[in-house]
PDB file of C-alpha atoms in Angstrom:
ATOM      1  CA  MET A   1      95.858 112.297 150.095  1.00 62.00           C
ATOM      2  CA  ARG A   2      93.013 113.408 147.855  1.00 77.00           C
ATOM      3  CA  LEU A   3      90.023 114.485 149.911  1.00 87.00           C
ATOM      4  CA  LYS A   4      86.572 113.488 148.723  1.00 95.00           C
ATOM      5  CA  LEU A   5      83.858 115.658 150.206  1.00 96.00           C
ATOM      6  CA  ALA A   6      80.345 116.826 149.364  1.00 97.00           C
ATOM      7  CA  LEU A   7      78.634 119.861 150.865  1.00 97.00           C
ATOM      8  CA  ILE A   8      75.279 118.842 152.365  1.00 98.00           C
ATOM      9  CA  THR A   9      74.161 121.990 154.169  1.00 96.00           C
ATOM     10  CA  ALA A  10      75.725 125.330 153.264  1.00 95.00           C
ATOM     11  CA  PRO A  11      76.165 128.185 155.755  1.00 92.00           C
ATOM     12  CA  THR A  12      73.020 130.265 156.227  1.00 88.00           C
ATOM     13  CA  THR A  13      74.896 133.326 157.495  1.00 89.00           C
ATOM     14  CA  GLU A  14      78.290 134.963 156.957  1.00 91.00           C
ATOM     15  CA  PRO A  15      81.046 135.861 159.444  1.00 91.00           C
ATOM     16  CA  ILE A  16      80.836 139.523 158.386  1.00 92.00           C
ATOM     17  CA  VAL A  17      77.396 141.095 158.077  1.00 90.00           C
ATOM     18  CA  LEU A  18      76.606 143.677 155.406  1.00 93.00           C
ATOM     19  CA  ALA A  19      76.518 146.627 157.842  1.00 92.00           C
ATOM     20  CA  THR A  20      80.002 145.823 159.139  1.00 92.00           C
ATOM     21  CA  ALA A  21      81.360 145.352 155.632  1.00 94.00           C
ATOM     22  CA  LYS A  22      79.955 148.690 154.497  1.00 95.00           C
ATOM     23  CA  ALA A  23      81.388 150.437 157.544  1.00 94.00           C
ATOM     24  CA  HIS A  24      84.805 148.961 156.760  1.00 95.00           C
ATOM     25  CA  LEU A  25      84.501 150.010 153.123  1.00 94.00           C
ATOM     26  CA  ARG A  26      83.143 153.462 154.105  1.00 95.00           C
ATOM     27  CA  VAL A  27      80.076 152.904 151.923  1.00 95.00           C
ATOM     28  CA  THR A  28      76.818 154.541 152.997  1.00 93.00           C
ATOM     29  CA  ALA A  29      74.638 154.186 149.895  1.00 92.00           C
ATOM     30  CA  THR A  30      72.668 151.017 149.175  1.00 93.00           C
ATOM     31  CA  ASP A  31      73.508 150.815 145.461  1.00 92.00           C
ATOM     32  CA  ASP A  32      76.266 148.230 145.981  1.00 93.00           C
ATOM     33  CA  ASP A  33      74.584 146.147 148.706  1.00 95.00           C
ATOM     34  CA  THR A  34      74.109 143.128 146.443  1.00 95.00           C
ATOM     35  CA  LEU A  35      77.668 143.388 145.153  1.00 95.00           C
ATOM     36  CA  ILE A  36      79.133 143.658 148.650  1.00 95.00           C
ATOM     37  CA  THR A  37      77.018 140.755 149.898  1.00 95.00           C
ATOM     38  CA  GLY A  38      78.402 138.624 147.070  1.00 94.00           C
ATOM     39  CA  HIS A  39      81.927 139.748 147.875  1.00 94.00           C
ATOM     40  CA  ILE A  40      81.497 138.742 151.534  1.00 94.00           C
ATOM     41  CA  LYS A  41      80.525 135.233 150.478  1.00 94.00           C
ATOM     42  CA  ALA A  42      83.367 135.043 147.942  1.00 92.00           C
ATOM     43  CA  VAL A  43      85.958 136.185 150.490  1.00 94.00           C
ATOM     44  CA  ARG A  44      84.659 133.733 153.089  1.00 94.00           C
ATOM     45  CA  GLY A  45      84.998 130.893 150.579  1.00 93.00           C
ATOM     46  CA  ALA A  46      88.487 131.969 149.565  1.00 93.00           C
ATOM     47  CA  VAL A  47      89.620 132.219 153.178  1.00 95.00           C
ATOM     48  CA  GLU A  48      88.125 128.817 154.023  1.00 95.00           C
ATOM     49  CA  ASP A  49      89.984 127.240 151.113  1.00 93.00           C
ATOM     50  CA  TYR A  50      93.243 128.980 152.036  1.00 94.00           C
ATOM     51  CA  LEU A  51      92.989 127.949 155.684  1.00 95.00           C
ATOM     52  CA  GLY A  52      91.692 124.426 155.121  1.00 95.00           C
ATOM     53  CA  ARG A  53      88.993 125.041 157.709  1.00 95.00           C
ATOM     54  CA  ARG A  54      85.359 126.168 157.794  1.00 96.00           C
ATOM     55  CA  LEU A  55      84.203 129.383 159.431  1.00 95.00           C
ATOM     56  CA  ILE A  56      80.409 129.231 159.693  1.00 93.00           C
ATOM     57  CA  THR A  57      78.487 126.062 160.614  1.00 93.00           C
ATOM     58  CA  GLN A  58      78.017 123.734 157.642  1.00 95.00           C
ATOM     59  CA  THR A  59      77.516 120.021 157.046  1.00 97.00           C
ATOM     60  CA  TRP A  60      79.758 117.855 154.866  1.00 98.00           C
ATOM     61  CA  ASP A  61      79.979 114.234 153.802  1.00 98.00           C
ATOM     62  CA  TYR A  62      83.522 112.879 153.925  1.00 98.00           C
ATOM     63  CA  PHE A  63      84.078 109.807 151.728  1.00 98.00           C
ATOM     64  CA  ILE A  64      86.675 107.160 152.552  1.00 97.00           C
ATOM     65  CA  ASP A  65      87.526 104.027 150.576  1.00 96.00           C
ATOM     66  CA  GLU A  66      88.633 101.850 153.488  1.00 96.00           C
ATOM     67  CA  TRP A  67      88.871 101.773 157.256  1.00 97.00           C
ATOM     68  CA  PRO A  68      92.165 103.122 158.622  1.00 96.00           C
ATOM     69  CA  ALA A  69      94.954 100.934 159.971  1.00 95.00           C
ATOM     70  CA  SER A  70      95.047 103.141 163.076  1.00 96.00           C
ATOM     71  CA  ASP A  71      92.316 103.518 165.707  1.00 97.00           C
ATOM     72  CA  TYR A  72      91.138 106.929 164.501  1.00 97.00           C
ATOM     73  CA  ILE A  73      89.926 108.882 161.472  1.00 97.00           C
ATOM     74  CA  ASP A  74      91.050 112.478 160.950  1.00 97.00           C
ATOM     75  CA  ILE A  75      88.117 114.690 159.964  1.00 97.00           C
ATOM     76  CA  PRO A  76      88.898 117.537 157.531  1.00 95.00           C
ATOM     77  CA  TYR A  77      87.716 121.123 157.781  1.00 95.00           C
ATOM     78  CA  PRO A  78      88.147 122.069 161.451  1.00 95.00           C
ATOM     79  CA  PRO A  79      86.811 123.146 163.772  1.00 95.00           C
ATOM     80  CA  LEU A  80      84.762 119.959 164.066  1.00 96.00           C
ATOM     81  CA  VAL A  81      81.428 120.491 165.826  1.00 95.00           C
ATOM     82  CA  SER A  82      79.943 116.997 165.693  1.00 97.00           C
ATOM     83  CA  ILE A  83      79.594 113.763 163.779  1.00 98.00           C
ATOM     84  CA  THR A  84      76.044 113.221 162.541  1.00 98.00           C
ATOM     85  CA  ASN A  85      76.588 109.614 161.515  1.00 98.00           C
ATOM     86  CA  ILE A  86      79.003 107.139 159.964  1.00 98.00           C
ATOM     87  CA  LYS A  87      77.700 104.829 157.261  1.00 98.00           C
ATOM     88  CA  TYR A  88      79.374 102.107 155.246  1.00 98.00           C
ATOM     89  CA  THR A  89      78.318 100.173 152.161  1.00 98.00           C
ATOM     90  CA  ASP A  90      79.398  96.592 151.617  1.00 97.00           C
ATOM     91  CA  SER A  91      80.279  94.907 148.337  1.00 96.00           C
ATOM     92  CA  SER A  92      76.663  93.845 147.814  1.00 96.00           C
ATOM     93  CA  GLY A  93      75.449  97.445 148.048  1.00 96.00           C
ATOM     94  CA  THR A  94      73.940  97.196 151.536  1.00 97.00           C
ATOM     95  CA  GLU A  95      74.328 100.409 153.532  1.00 97.00           C
ATOM     96  CA  THR A  96      74.700 100.227 157.309  1.00 98.00           C
ATOM     97  CA  THR A  97      74.746 103.030 159.869  1.00 98.00           C
ATOM     98  CA  TRP A  98      77.529 102.311 162.313  1.00 98.00           C
ATOM     99  CA  ALA A  99      76.321 102.772 165.898  1.00 98.00           C
ATOM    100  CA  ALA A 100      77.692 105.824 167.692  1.00 97.00           C
ATOM    101  CA  THR A 101      78.469 103.594 170.684  1.00 97.00           C
ATOM    102  CA  ASN A 102      81.401 102.237 168.676  1.00 98.00           C
ATOM    103  CA  TYR A 103      83.336 105.483 168.575  1.00 98.00           C
ATOM    104  CA  ILE A 104      84.333 108.643 170.429  1.00 98.00           C
ATOM    105  CA  VAL A 105      84.379 112.057 168.763  1.00 98.00           C
ATOM    106  CA  ASP A 106      87.227 114.424 169.629  1.00 97.00           C
ATOM    107  CA  ILE A 107      86.237 118.004 168.823  1.00 96.00           C
ATOM    108  CA  LYS A 108      89.060 119.576 170.842  1.00 94.00           C
ATOM    109  CA  GLY A 109      91.955 118.755 168.546  1.00 92.00           C
ATOM    110  CA  GLU A 110      92.607 120.149 165.101  1.00 91.00           C
ATOM    111  CA  PRO A 111      91.802 118.317 163.007  1.00 92.00           C
ATOM    112  CA  GLY A 112      88.968 116.649 164.894  1.00 96.00           C
ATOM    113  CA  ARG A 113      89.017 112.884 165.080  1.00 97.00           C
ATOM    114  CA  VAL A 114      86.763 109.871 165.400  1.00 98.00           C
ATOM    115  CA  TYR A 115      88.383 107.326 167.750  1.00 98.00           C
ATOM    116  CA  LEU A 116      87.396 103.729 168.296  1.00 98.00           C
ATOM    117  CA  GLU A 117      85.677 103.227 171.627  1.00 97.00           C
ATOM    118  CA  TYR A 118      87.468 100.995 174.131  1.00 96.00           C
ATOM    119  CA  LEU A 119      87.530  97.350 172.970  1.00 96.00           C
ATOM    120  CA  LYS A 120      85.808  98.229 169.686  1.00 97.00           C
ATOM    121  CA  SER A 121      87.117  97.631 166.162  1.00 97.00           C
ATOM    122  CA  TRP A 122      86.271  98.807 162.682  1.00 98.00           C
ATOM    123  CA  PRO A 123      83.569  96.804 160.843  1.00 97.00           C
ATOM    124  CA  THR A 124      84.868  93.726 159.043  1.00 96.00           C
ATOM    125  CA  ALA A 125      82.406  93.738 156.121  1.00 96.00           C
ATOM    126  CA  THR A 126      83.970  93.828 152.657  1.00 97.00           C
ATOM    127  CA  LEU A 127      83.414  97.373 151.424  1.00 97.00           C
ATOM    128  CA  ARG A 128      82.525  98.404 147.909  1.00 96.00           C
ATOM    129  CA  PRO A 129      85.726  99.449 146.097  1.00 94.00           C
ATOM    130  CA  VAL A 130      85.172 103.222 146.173  1.00 96.00           C
ATOM    131  CA  ASN A 131      83.567 105.519 148.762  1.00 96.00           C
ATOM    132  CA  GLY A 132      82.592 102.616 150.973  1.00 97.00           C
ATOM    133  CA  ILE A 133      82.515 104.807 154.076  1.00 98.00           C
ATOM    134  CA  VAL A 134      80.742 108.133 154.500  1.00 98.00           C
ATOM    135  CA  VAL A 135      81.262 110.292 157.575  1.00 98.00           C
ATOM    136  CA  ARG A 136      78.718 113.096 157.880  1.00 98.00           C
ATOM    137  CA  CYS A 137      80.222 115.907 159.935  1.00 98.00           C
ATOM    138  CA  VAL A 138      79.329 119.415 161.065  1.00 97.00           C
ATOM    139  CA  ALA A 139      82.111 122.010 161.034  1.00 96.00           C
ATOM    140  CA  GLY A 140      82.522 125.713 161.761  1.00 94.00           C
ATOM    141  CA  TYR A 141      82.858 128.252 164.542  1.00 92.00           C
ATOM    142  CA  GLY A 142      79.110 128.869 164.827  1.00 85.00           C
ATOM    143  CA  ASP A 143      76.060 130.349 163.127  1.00 76.00           C
ATOM    144  CA  ASP A 144      74.083 132.023 165.901  1.00 59.00           C
ATOM    145  CA  SER A 145      72.507 135.182 164.517  1.00 48.00           C
ATOM    146  CA  SER A 146      70.662 136.140 167.698  1.00 47.00           C
ATOM    147  CA  SER A 147      72.959 139.067 168.489  1.00 46.00           C
ATOM    148  CA  ASN A 148      74.297 141.850 166.322  1.00 48.00           C
ATOM    149  CA  PRO A 149      76.473 142.395 164.380  1.00 53.00           C
ATOM    150  CA  GLU A 150      78.810 139.351 164.501  1.00 55.00           C
ATOM    151  CA  PRO A 151      78.029 136.888 167.273  1.00 52.00           C
ATOM    152  CA  TYR A 152      80.422 134.227 166.047  1.00 61.00           C
ATOM    153  CA  ASP A 153      83.546 132.794 167.565  1.00 83.00           C
ATOM    154  CA  VAL A 154      85.584 133.241 164.376  1.00 91.00           C
ATOM    155  CA  PRO A 155      89.000 134.505 165.533  1.00 92.00           C
ATOM    156  CA  GLU A 156      89.479 138.243 165.151  1.00 92.00           C
ATOM    157  CA  GLN A 157      92.631 137.737 163.082  1.00 94.00           C
ATOM    158  CA  ILE A 158      90.632 135.848 160.469  1.00 95.00           C
ATOM    159  CA  ILE A 159      87.930 138.512 160.438  1.00 94.00           C
ATOM    160  CA  ALA A 160      90.585 141.225 160.057  1.00 94.00           C
ATOM    161  CA  GLY A 161      92.137 139.370 157.111  1.00 95.00           C
ATOM    162  CA  MET A 162      88.713 138.972 155.510  1.00 94.00           C
ATOM    163  CA  LYS A 163      88.033 142.687 155.821  1.00 95.00           C
ATOM    164  CA  LEU A 164      91.305 143.544 154.092  1.00 95.00           C
ATOM    165  CA  MET A 165      90.514 141.099 151.287  1.00 94.00           C
ATOM    166  CA  LEU A 166      87.010 142.540 151.027  1.00 94.00           C
ATOM    167  CA  GLY A 167      88.478 146.028 150.646  1.00 94.00           C
ATOM    168  CA  ASP A 168      90.842 144.850 147.906  1.00 91.00           C
ATOM    169  CA  LEU A 169      88.046 143.079 146.057  1.00 91.00           C
ATOM    170  CA  TYR A 170      85.702 146.043 146.285  1.00 91.00           C
ATOM    171  CA  GLU A 171      88.294 148.579 145.123  1.00 87.00           C
ATOM    172  CA  ASN A 172      89.660 146.378 142.343  1.00 82.00           C
ATOM    173  CA  ARG A 173      86.545 144.538 141.250  1.00 74.00           C
ATOM    174  CA  GLU A 174      87.542 144.541 137.566  1.00 69.00           C
ATOM    175  CA  ALA A 175      91.179 143.543 138.129  1.00 59.00           C
ATOM    176  CA  THR A 176      92.543 141.003 135.635  1.00 50.00           C
ATOM    177  CA  GLY A 177      95.924 139.799 134.407  1.00 46.00           C
ATOM    178  CA  GLU A 178      98.839 141.668 135.953  1.00 46.00           C
ATOM    179  CA  LYS A 179      96.414 143.775 137.961  1.00 47.00           C
ATOM    180  CA  ALA A 180      94.645 140.762 139.456  1.00 48.00           C
ATOM    181  CA  ILE A 181      94.325 140.856 143.233  1.00 51.00           C
ATOM    182  CA  GLU A 182      96.805 138.845 145.241  1.00 59.00           C
ATOM    183  CA  VAL A 183      96.671 138.025 148.942  1.00 67.00           C
ATOM    184  CA  ASN A 184      98.888 140.716 150.390  1.00 83.00           C
ATOM    185  CA  PRO A 185     101.535 140.032 153.069  1.00 89.00           C
ATOM    186  CA  THR A 186      99.412 141.540 155.846  1.00 92.00           C
ATOM    187  CA  VAL A 187      96.487 139.237 155.078  1.00 93.00           C
ATOM    188  CA  LYS A 188      98.852 136.237 154.942  1.00 93.00           C
ATOM    189  CA  ALA A 189     100.348 137.207 158.304  1.00 94.00           C
ATOM    190  CA  LEU A 190      96.879 137.404 159.834  1.00 95.00           C
ATOM    191  CA  LEU A 191      95.663 134.099 158.400  1.00 96.00           C
ATOM    192  CA  GLN A 192      98.840 131.989 158.570  1.00 95.00           C
ATOM    193  CA  PRO A 193      98.494 130.900 162.228  1.00 94.00           C
ATOM    194  CA  TYR A 194      95.138 129.295 161.397  1.00 95.00           C
ATOM    195  CA  ARG A 195      96.163 127.327 158.299  1.00 94.00           C
ATOM    196  CA  ILE A 196      95.795 123.553 158.388  1.00 91.00           C
ATOM    197  CA  PHE A 197      98.461 121.546 156.566  1.00 82.00           C
ATOM    198  CA  THR A 198      97.278 118.013 157.386  1.00 74.00           C
ATOM    199  CA  TRP A 199      95.954 117.400 153.853  1.00 68.00           C
TER     200      TRP A 199
END
Protein backbone atom coordinates (compact mmCIF):
# COMPACT_ATOMS: atom_id res chain seq x y z
CA MET A 1 0.00 0.00 0.00
CA ARG A 2 1.32 3.42 -0.94
CA LEU A 3 1.40 5.71 2.07
CA LYS A 4 0.34 9.32 1.61
CA LEU A 5 1.65 11.56 4.35
CA ALA A 6 2.56 15.21 4.89
CA LEU A 7 4.81 16.52 7.64
CA ILE A 8 3.00 19.24 9.61
CA THR A 9 5.35 19.90 12.51
CA ALA A 10 8.98 18.81 12.28
CA PRO A 11 11.06 17.77 15.30
CA THR A 12 12.51 20.72 17.21
CA THR A 13 15.31 18.68 18.79
CA GLU A 14 17.44 15.66 17.89
CA PRO A 15 17.95 12.33 19.69
CA ILE A 16 21.71 12.99 19.89
CA VAL A 17 22.86 16.43 21.01
CA LEU A 18 25.96 18.08 19.57
CA ALA A 19 28.08 17.56 22.71
CA THR A 20 27.39 13.82 22.72
CA ALA A 21 28.09 13.54 19.00
CA LYS A 22 31.41 15.35 19.36
CA ALA A 23 32.40 13.15 22.29
CA HIS A 24 31.65 10.06 20.20
CA LEU A 25 33.62 11.47 17.28
CA ARG A 26 36.46 12.61 19.59
CA VAL A 27 36.15 16.16 18.25
CA THR A 28 37.00 19.02 20.61
CA ALA A 29 37.25 22.00 18.25
CA THR A 30 34.19 23.97 17.16
CA ASP A 31 35.14 24.25 13.48
CA ASP A 32 32.88 21.36 12.43
CA ASP A 33 29.92 22.08 14.74
CA THR A 34 27.62 23.08 11.88
CA LEU A 35 28.68 20.08 9.82
CA ILE A 36 28.14 17.66 12.71
CA THR A 37 24.77 19.19 13.54
CA GLY A 38 23.70 18.62 9.93
CA HIS A 39 24.99 15.06 10.06
CA ILE A 40 22.96 14.35 13.21
CA LYS A 41 19.79 15.45 11.44
CA ALA A 42 20.68 13.48 8.30
CA VAL A 43 21.38 10.30 10.28
CA ARG A 44 18.16 10.67 12.26
CA GLY A 45 16.20 10.97 9.01
CA ALA A 46 17.94 7.99 7.47
CA VAL A 47 17.32 5.85 10.55
CA GLU A 48 13.65 6.89 10.69
CA ASP A 49 13.20 5.91 7.05
CA TYR A 50 15.01 2.60 7.54
CA LEU A 51 12.98 1.72 10.63
CA GLY A 52 9.62 2.98 9.40
CA ARG A 53 9.14 4.82 12.68
CA ARG A 54 9.73 8.31 14.08
CA LEU A 55 12.19 9.06 16.86
CA ILE A 56 11.49 12.60 18.08
CA THR A 57 7.97 14.04 18.47
CA GLN A 58 6.53 15.27 15.18
CA THR A 59 3.10 15.77 13.64
CA TRP A 60 1.93 14.19 10.39
CA ASP A 61 -1.20 14.14 8.25
CA TYR A 62 -2.07 10.67 7.00
CA PHE A 63 -4.31 10.66 3.91
CA ILE A 64 -6.74 7.84 3.16
CA ASP A 65 -9.06 7.48 0.17
CA GLU A 66 -11.80 5.48 1.88
CA TRP A 67 -12.90 4.13 5.23
CA PRO A 68 -11.58 0.64 6.00
CA ALA A 69 -13.69 -2.51 5.82
CA SER A 70 -12.44 -3.42 9.30
CA ASP A 71 -13.16 -1.57 12.56
CA TYR A 72 -9.73 0.04 12.81
CA ILE A 73 -7.18 2.17 10.96
CA ASP A 74 -3.46 1.40 11.27
CA ILE A 75 -1.45 4.58 11.83
CA PRO A 76 2.03 4.66 10.26
CA TYR A 77 5.23 5.86 11.90
CA PRO A 78 5.16 4.41 15.42
CA PRO A 79 5.37 5.04 18.23
CA LEU A 80 1.99 6.78 18.08
CA VAL A 81 1.59 9.47 20.75
CA SER A 82 -1.89 10.78 19.97
CA ILE A 83 -4.48 11.55 17.33
CA THR A 84 -5.10 15.28 16.99
CA ASN A 85 -8.17 14.92 14.81
CA ILE A 86 -9.79 12.97 11.99
CA LYS A 87 -11.40 14.92 9.17
CA TYR A 88 -13.22 13.81 6.05
CA THR A 89 -14.33 15.65 2.93
CA ASP A 90 -17.45 14.63 1.06
CA SER A 91 -18.03 14.69 -2.69
CA SER A 92 -19.35 18.25 -2.52
CA GLY A 93 -16.15 19.49 -0.88
CA THR A 94 -17.55 19.89 2.64
CA GLU A 95 -15.00 19.06 5.33
CA THR A 96 -16.18 17.59 8.63
CA THR A 97 -14.22 16.90 11.81
CA TRP A 98 -15.23 13.49 13.07
CA ALA A 99 -15.94 13.61 16.82
CA ALA A 100 -13.37 11.89 19.01
CA THR A 101 -16.23 10.18 20.86
CA ASN A 102 -16.59 7.92 17.82
CA TYR A 103 -13.22 6.23 18.19
CA ILE A 104 -10.61 4.86 20.58
CA VAL A 105 -6.89 5.45 20.08
CA ASP A 106 -4.52 2.57 20.82
CA ILE A 107 -1.01 3.89 21.44
CA LYS A 108 0.28 0.67 23.00
CA GLY A 109 0.51 -1.45 19.88
CA GLU A 110 2.88 -1.00 16.97
CA PRO A 111 1.62 0.31 14.72
CA GLY A 112 -0.86 2.39 16.70
CA ARG A 113 -4.49 2.14 15.72
CA VAL A 114 -7.73 4.07 15.70
CA TYR A 115 -10.60 1.73 16.64
CA LEU A 116 -14.30 2.37 16.31
CA GLU A 117 -15.93 3.01 19.67
CA TYR A 118 -18.52 0.47 20.80
CA LEU A 119 -21.66 0.60 18.61
CA LYS A 120 -20.13 3.25 16.34
CA SER A 121 -19.55 3.02 12.59
CA TRP A 122 -17.56 4.90 9.99
CA PRO A 123 -19.30 7.94 8.43
CA THR A 124 -21.56 7.11 5.50
CA ALA A 125 -21.05 10.32 3.50
CA THR A 126 -19.80 9.85 -0.06
CA LEU A 127 -16.15 10.89 0.04
CA ARG A 128 -14.30 12.81 -2.62
CA PRO A 129 -12.40 10.33 -4.82
CA VAL A 130 -8.89 10.99 -3.46
CA ASN A 131 -7.63 11.85 0.04
CA GLY A 132 -11.14 12.02 1.44
CA ILE A 133 -9.93 11.26 4.96
CA VAL A 134 -7.10 12.96 6.83
CA VAL A 135 -5.84 11.65 10.16
CA ARG A 136 -3.58 14.10 11.98
CA CYS A 137 -1.28 12.17 14.30
CA VAL A 138 1.63 12.83 16.64
CA ALA A 139 4.46 10.29 16.65
CA GLY A 140 7.83 9.83 18.33
CA TYR A 141 9.52 8.79 21.55
CA GLY A 142 9.55 12.31 23.01
CA ASP A 143 11.05 15.79 22.72
CA ASP A 144 11.62 16.92 26.30
CA SER A 145 14.81 18.96 26.42
CA SER A 146 14.60 19.83 30.11
CA SER A 147 17.46 17.52 31.11
CA ASN A 148 20.88 16.99 29.61
CA PRO A 149 22.22 15.51 27.42
CA GLU A 150 19.58 13.12 25.97
CA PRO A 151 16.36 12.95 27.97
CA TYR A 152 14.48 10.92 25.40
CA ASP A 153 13.08 7.43 25.51
CA VAL A 154 14.66 6.44 22.18
CA PRO A 155 15.97 2.89 22.70
CA GLU A 156 19.69 2.70 23.36
CA GLN A 157 20.19 0.28 20.46
CA ILE A 158 18.87 2.88 18.04
CA ILE A 159 21.07 5.58 19.55
CA ALA A 160 24.09 3.26 19.31
CA GLY A 161 23.34 2.57 15.63
CA MET A 162 22.98 6.30 14.97
CA LYS A 163 26.34 7.01 16.57
CA LEU A 164 28.06 4.43 14.37
CA MET A 165 26.41 5.91 11.27
CA LEU A 166 27.41 9.39 12.42
CA GLY A 167 31.02 8.24 12.73
CA ASP A 168 30.97 6.74 9.23
CA LEU A 169 29.44 9.89 7.76
CA TYR A 170 31.90 12.18 9.50
CA GLU A 171 34.97 10.15 8.51
CA ASN A 172 33.82 9.57 4.93
CA ARG A 173 31.98 12.80 4.21
CA GLU A 174 33.14 12.93 0.58
CA ALA A 175 32.49 9.25 -0.19
CA THR A 176 30.94 8.58 -3.61
CA GLY A 177 30.57 5.67 -6.01
CA GLU A 178 32.28 2.51 -4.81
CA LYS A 179 33.42 4.31 -1.68
CA ALA A 180 29.91 5.44 -0.75
CA ILE A 181 28.91 4.64 2.81
CA GLU A 182 26.75 1.60 3.37
CA VAL A 183 24.92 0.60 6.54
CA ASN A 184 27.35 -1.84 8.08
CA PRO A 185 26.29 -5.18 9.61
CA THR A 186 26.68 -3.91 13.18
CA VAL A 187 24.33 -0.99 12.56
CA LYS A 188 21.82 -3.32 10.89
CA ALA A 189 21.99 -5.70 13.86
CA LEU A 190 21.31 -2.84 16.25
CA LEU A 191 18.41 -1.38 14.26
CA GLN A 192 16.76 -4.55 12.92
CA PRO A 193 14.66 -5.34 16.03
CA TYR A 194 12.94 -1.96 15.68
CA ARG A 195 12.06 -2.11 11.98
CA ILE A 196 8.39 -1.93 11.01
CA PHE A 197 7.33 -4.02 8.02
CA THR A 198 3.59 -3.28 8.02
CA TRP A 199 3.82 -0.99 4.96
